[in-house]
mmCIF file of C-alpha atoms in Angstrom:
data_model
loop_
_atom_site.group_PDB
_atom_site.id
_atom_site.type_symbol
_atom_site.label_atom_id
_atom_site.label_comp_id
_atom_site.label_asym_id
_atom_site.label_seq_id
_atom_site.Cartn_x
_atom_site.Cartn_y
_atom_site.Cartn_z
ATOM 1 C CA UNK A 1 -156.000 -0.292 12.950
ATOM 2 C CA UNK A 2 -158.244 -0.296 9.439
ATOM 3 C CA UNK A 3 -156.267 -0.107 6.596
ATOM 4 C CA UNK A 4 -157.191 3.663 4.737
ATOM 5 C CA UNK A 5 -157.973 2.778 1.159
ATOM 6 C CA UNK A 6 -156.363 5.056 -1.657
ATOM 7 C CA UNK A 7 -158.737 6.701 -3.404
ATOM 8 C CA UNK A 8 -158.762 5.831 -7.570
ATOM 9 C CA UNK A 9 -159.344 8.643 -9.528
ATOM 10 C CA UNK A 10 -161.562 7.535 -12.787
ATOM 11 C CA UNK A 11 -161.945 9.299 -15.654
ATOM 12 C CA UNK A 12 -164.668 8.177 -18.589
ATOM 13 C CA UNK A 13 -163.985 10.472 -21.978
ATOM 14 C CA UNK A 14 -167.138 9.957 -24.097
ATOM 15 C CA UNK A 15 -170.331 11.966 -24.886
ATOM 16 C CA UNK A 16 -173.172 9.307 -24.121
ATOM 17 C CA UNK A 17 -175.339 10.162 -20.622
ATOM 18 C CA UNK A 18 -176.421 6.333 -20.591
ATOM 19 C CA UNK A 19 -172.389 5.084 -21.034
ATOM 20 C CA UNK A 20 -171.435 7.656 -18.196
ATOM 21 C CA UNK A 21 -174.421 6.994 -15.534
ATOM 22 C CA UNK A 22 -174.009 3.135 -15.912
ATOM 23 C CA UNK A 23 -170.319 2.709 -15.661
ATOM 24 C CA UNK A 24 -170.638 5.542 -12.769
ATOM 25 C CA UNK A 25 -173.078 2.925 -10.657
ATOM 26 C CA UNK A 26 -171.010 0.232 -11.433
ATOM 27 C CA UNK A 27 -168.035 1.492 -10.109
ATOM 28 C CA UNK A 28 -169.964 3.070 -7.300
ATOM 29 C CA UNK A 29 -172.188 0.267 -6.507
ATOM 30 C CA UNK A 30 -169.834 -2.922 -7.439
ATOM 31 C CA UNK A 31 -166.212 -2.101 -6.782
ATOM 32 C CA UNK A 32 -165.688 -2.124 -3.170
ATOM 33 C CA UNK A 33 -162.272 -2.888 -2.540
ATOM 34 C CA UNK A 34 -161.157 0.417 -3.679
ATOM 35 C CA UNK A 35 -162.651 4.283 -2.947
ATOM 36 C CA UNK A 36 -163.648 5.328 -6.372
ATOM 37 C CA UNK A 37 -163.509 8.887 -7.630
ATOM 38 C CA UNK A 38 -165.056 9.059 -11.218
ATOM 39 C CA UNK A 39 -165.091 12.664 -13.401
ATOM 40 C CA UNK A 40 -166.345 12.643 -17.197
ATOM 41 C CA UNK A 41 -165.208 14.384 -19.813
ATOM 42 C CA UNK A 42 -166.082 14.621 -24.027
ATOM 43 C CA UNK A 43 -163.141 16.816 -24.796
ATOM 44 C CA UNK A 44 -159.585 14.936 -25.192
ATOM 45 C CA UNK A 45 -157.661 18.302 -24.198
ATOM 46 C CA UNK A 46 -159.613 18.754 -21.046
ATOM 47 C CA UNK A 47 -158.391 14.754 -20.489
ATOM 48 C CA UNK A 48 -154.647 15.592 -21.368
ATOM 49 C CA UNK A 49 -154.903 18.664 -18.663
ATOM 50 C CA UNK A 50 -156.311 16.251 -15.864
ATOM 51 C CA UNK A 51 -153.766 13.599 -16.838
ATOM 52 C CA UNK A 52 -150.582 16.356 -17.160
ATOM 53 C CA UNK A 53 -152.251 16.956 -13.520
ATOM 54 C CA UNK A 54 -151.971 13.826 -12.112
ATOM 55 C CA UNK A 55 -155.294 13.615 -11.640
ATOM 56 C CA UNK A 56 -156.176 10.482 -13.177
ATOM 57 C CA UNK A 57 -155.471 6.921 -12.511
ATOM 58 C CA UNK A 58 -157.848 5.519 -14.894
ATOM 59 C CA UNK A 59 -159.127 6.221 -18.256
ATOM 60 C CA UNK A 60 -162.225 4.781 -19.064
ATOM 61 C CA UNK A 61 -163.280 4.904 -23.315
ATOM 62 C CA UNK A 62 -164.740 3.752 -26.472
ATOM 63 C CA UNK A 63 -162.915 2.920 -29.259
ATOM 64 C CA UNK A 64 -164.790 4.385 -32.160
ATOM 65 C CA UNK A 65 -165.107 7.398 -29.736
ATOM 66 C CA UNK A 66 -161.337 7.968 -29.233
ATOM 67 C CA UNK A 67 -160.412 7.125 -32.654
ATOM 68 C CA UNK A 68 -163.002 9.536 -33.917
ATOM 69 C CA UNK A 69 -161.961 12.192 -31.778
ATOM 70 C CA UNK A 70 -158.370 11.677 -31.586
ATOM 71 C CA UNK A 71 -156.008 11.492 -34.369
ATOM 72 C CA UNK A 72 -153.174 9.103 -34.208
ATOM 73 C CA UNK A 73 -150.736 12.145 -33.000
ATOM 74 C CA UNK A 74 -152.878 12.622 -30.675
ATOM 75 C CA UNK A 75 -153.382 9.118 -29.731
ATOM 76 C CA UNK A 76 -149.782 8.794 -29.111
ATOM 77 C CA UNK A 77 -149.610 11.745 -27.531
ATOM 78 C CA UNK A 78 -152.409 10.504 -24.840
ATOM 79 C CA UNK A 79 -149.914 7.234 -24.770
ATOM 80 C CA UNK A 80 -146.668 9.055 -23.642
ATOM 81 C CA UNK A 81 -148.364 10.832 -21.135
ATOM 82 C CA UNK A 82 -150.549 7.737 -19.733
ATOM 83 C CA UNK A 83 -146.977 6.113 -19.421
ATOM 84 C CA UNK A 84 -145.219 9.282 -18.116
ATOM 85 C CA UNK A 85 -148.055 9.543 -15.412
ATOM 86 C CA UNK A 86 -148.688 6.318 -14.356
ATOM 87 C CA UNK A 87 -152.258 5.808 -16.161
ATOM 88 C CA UNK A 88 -153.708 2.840 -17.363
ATOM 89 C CA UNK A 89 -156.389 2.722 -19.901
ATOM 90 C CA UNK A 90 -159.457 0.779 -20.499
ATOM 91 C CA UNK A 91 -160.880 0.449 -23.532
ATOM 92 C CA UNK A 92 -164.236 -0.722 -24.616
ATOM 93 C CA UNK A 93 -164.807 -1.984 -27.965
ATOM 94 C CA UNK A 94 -168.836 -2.285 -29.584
ATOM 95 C CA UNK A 95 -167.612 -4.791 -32.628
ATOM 96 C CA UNK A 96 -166.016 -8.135 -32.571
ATOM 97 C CA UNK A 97 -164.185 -7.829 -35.917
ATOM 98 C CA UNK A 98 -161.417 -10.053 -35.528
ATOM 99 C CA UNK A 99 -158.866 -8.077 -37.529
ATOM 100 C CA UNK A 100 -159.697 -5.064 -35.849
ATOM 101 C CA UNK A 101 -159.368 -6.751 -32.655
ATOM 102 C CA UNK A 102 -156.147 -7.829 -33.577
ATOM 103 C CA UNK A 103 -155.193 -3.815 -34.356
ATOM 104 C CA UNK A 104 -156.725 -2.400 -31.108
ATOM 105 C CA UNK A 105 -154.231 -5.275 -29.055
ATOM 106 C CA UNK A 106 -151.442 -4.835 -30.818
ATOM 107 C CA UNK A 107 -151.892 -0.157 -29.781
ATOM 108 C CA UNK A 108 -150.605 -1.833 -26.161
ATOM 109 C CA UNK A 109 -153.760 -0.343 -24.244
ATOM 110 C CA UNK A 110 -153.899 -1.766 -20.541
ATOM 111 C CA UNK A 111 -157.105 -3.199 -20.726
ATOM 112 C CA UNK A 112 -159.279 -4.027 -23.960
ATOM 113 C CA UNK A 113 -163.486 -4.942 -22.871
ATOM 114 C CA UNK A 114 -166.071 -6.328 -25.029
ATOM 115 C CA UNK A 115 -169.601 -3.879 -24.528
ATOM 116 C CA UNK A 116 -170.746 -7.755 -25.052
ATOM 117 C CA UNK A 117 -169.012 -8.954 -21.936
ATOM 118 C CA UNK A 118 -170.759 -9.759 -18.638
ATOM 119 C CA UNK A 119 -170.465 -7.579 -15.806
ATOM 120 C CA UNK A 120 -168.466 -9.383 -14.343
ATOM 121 C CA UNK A 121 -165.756 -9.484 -16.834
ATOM 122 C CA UNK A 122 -165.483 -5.748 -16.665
ATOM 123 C CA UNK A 123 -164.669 -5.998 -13.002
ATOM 124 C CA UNK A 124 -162.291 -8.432 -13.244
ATOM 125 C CA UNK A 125 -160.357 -6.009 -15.972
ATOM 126 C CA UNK A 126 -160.715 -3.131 -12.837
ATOM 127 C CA UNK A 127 -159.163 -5.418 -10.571
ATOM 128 C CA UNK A 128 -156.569 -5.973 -13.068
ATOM 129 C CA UNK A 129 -155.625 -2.482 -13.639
ATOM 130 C CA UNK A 130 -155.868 -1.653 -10.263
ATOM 131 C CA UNK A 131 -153.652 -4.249 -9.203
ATOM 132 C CA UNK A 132 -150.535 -2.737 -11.183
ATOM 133 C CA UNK A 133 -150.393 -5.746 -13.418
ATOM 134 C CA UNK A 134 -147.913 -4.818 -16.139
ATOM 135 C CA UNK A 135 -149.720 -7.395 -18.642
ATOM 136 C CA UNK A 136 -152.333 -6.872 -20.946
ATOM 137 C CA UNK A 137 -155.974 -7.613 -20.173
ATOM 138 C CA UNK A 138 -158.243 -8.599 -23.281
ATOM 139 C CA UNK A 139 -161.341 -9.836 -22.161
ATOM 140 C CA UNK A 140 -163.413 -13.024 -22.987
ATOM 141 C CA UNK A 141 -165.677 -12.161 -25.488
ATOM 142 C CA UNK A 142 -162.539 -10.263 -27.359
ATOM 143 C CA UNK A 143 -160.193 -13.279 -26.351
ATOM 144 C CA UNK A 144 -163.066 -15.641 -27.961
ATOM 145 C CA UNK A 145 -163.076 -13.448 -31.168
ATOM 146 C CA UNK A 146 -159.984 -13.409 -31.994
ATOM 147 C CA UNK A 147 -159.161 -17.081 -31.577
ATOM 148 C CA UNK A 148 -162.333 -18.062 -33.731
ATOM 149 C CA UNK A 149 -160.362 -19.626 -36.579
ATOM 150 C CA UNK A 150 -164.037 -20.205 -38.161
ATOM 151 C CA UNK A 151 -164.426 -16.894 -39.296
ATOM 152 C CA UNK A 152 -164.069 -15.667 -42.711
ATOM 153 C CA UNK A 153 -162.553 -12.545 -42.008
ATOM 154 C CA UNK A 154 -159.540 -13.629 -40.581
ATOM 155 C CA UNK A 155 -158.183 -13.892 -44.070
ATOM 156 C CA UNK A 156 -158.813 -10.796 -44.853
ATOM 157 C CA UNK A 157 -155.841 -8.395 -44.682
ATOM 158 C CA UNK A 158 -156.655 -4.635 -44.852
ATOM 159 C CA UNK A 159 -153.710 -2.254 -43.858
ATOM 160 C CA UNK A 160 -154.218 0.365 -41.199
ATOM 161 C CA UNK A 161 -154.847 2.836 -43.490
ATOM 162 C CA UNK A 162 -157.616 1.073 -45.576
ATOM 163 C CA UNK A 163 -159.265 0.349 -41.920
ATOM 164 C CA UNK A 164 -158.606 4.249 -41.414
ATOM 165 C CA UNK A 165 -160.232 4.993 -44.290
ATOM 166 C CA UNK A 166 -163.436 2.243 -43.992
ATOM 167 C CA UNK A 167 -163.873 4.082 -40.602
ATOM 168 C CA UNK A 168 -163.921 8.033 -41.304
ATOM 169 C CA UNK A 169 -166.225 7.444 -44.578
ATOM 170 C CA UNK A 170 -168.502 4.992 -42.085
ATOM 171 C CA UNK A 171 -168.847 8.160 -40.202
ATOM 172 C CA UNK A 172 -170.153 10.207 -43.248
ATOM 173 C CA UNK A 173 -166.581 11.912 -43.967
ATOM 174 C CA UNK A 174 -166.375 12.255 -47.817
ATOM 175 C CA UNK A 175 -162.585 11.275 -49.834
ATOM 176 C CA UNK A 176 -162.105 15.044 -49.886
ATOM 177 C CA UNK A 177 -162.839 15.471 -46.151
ATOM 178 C CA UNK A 178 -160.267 12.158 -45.372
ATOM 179 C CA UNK A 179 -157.639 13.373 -47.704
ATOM 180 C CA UNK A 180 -157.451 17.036 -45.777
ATOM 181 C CA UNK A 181 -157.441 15.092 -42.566
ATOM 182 C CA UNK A 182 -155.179 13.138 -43.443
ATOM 183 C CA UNK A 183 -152.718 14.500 -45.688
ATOM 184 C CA UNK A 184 -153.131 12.449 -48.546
ATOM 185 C CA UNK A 185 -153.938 12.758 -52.305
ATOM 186 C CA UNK A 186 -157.658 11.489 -53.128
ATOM 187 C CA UNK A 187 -156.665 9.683 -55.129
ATOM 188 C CA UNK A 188 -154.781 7.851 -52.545
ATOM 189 C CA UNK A 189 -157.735 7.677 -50.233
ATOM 190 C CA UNK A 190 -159.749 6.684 -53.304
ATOM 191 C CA UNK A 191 -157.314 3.758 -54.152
ATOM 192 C CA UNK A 192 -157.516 2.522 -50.078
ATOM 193 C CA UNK A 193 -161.137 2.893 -50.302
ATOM 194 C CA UNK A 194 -161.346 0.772 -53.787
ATOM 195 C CA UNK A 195 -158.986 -2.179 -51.999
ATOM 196 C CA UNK A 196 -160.824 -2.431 -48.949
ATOM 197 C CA UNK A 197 -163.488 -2.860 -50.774
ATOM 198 C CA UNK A 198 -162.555 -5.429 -52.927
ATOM 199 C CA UNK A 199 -160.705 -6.983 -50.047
ATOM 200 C CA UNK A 200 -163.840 -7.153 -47.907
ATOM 201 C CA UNK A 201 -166.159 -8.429 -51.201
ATOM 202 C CA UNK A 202 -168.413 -5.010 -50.936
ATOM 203 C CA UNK A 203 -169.648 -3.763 -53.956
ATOM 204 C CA UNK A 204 -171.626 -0.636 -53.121
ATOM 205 C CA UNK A 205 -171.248 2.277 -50.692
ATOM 206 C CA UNK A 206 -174.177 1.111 -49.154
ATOM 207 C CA UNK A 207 -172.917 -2.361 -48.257
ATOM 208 C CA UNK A 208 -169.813 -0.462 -46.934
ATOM 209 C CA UNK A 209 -171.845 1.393 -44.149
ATOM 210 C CA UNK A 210 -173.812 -2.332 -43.803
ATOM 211 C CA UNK A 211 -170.543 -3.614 -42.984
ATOM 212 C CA UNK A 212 -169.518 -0.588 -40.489
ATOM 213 C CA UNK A 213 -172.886 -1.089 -39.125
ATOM 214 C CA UNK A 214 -172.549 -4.446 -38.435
ATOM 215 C CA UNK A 215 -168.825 -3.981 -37.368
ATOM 216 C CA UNK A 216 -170.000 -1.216 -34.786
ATOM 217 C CA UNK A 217 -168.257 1.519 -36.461
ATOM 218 C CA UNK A 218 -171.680 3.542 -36.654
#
């Protein structure tokens, strides 16, 4: 008698049509071992609801997209119930900053892919989280990035909050808007902004948002 496959339910929270309608052919087209259900969503409460469900096996993100979206309650939040569910998450990362890297693996996220990573490489991090491996997958191109003892940012040492803050003014938030967000004083956010700067050898705001550019935080 054939073996009936157990469905995977997939879901993919971002905004962009082009992120959703490749991954959804990939998965449709490429993964064959498994019977793939996929649903998208933009909204993290509508992807807490289909999680609290038990709806989900996989989550499929972005990086820049959750972390814009979700604050760090929230990303916890998502975390306890991922584990209380049984969901493993996949995330995809557009930069190859080292140190951020380094952040992103040590947040304990099931899977961590490179958008610079061959196909094939994101398959083999689906068959990893569809095998019920309980060890972290961090692809090659990530794997690669952070092992690169050659580059120069590896001695650079911004705390999480200076990286916070580098990211929400990247994405046009002013020190006002950050310090409301955040609960801090601006002058606070003004001092983490002033030592990442200084820390990263930027001068201007404008080689800040060069740097985000670059860094794929735009």
């Amino acid at each position: 008698m054939e073996d009936i496959k157990k469905p995977v339910h997939v879901v993919i929270y971002y905004n962009f049509n082009m992120f959703d309608n490749e991954i959804c052919e990939y998965l449709k087209n490429k993964i064959t071992t498994e019977v793939i259900s996929i649903k998208t969503c933009s909204d993290h409460q509508e992807l807490f609801s289909e999680v609290r469900k038990g709806n989900v096996d996989l989550i499929f993100t972005e990086y820049n997209y959750l972390y814009k979206n979700c604050d760090s309650g929230e990303q916890q939040k998502l975390k306890n119930l991922c584990a209380k569910n049984n969901v493993k998450t996949l995330i995809f990362m557009q930069n190859s900053n080292t140190l951020l890297i380094k952040k992103v693996i040590q947040q304990q996220y099931d899977a961590l892919v490179s958008t610079h990573d061959s196909i094939d490489e994101l398959q083999r991090a689906i068959g990893h989280l569809i095998s019920d491996s309980e060890k972290q997958f961090i692809s090659k191109v990530l794997t690669e990035a952070v092992n690169d003892k050659l580059k120069n940012q590896d001695q650079i040492a911004l705390t999480s909050k200076e990286w916070e803050v580098v990211f929400l003014i990247a994405q046009g938030h002013s020190l006002s808007d950050i310090a409301a967000k955040k609960n801090r004083a601006i002058s606070t956010v003004a001092t983490q902004k002033q030592n990442a700067m200084k820390k990263l050898d930027i001068k201007s705001n404008a080689e800040l948002l060069k740097y985000a550019y670059l860094n794929g935080m735009l």
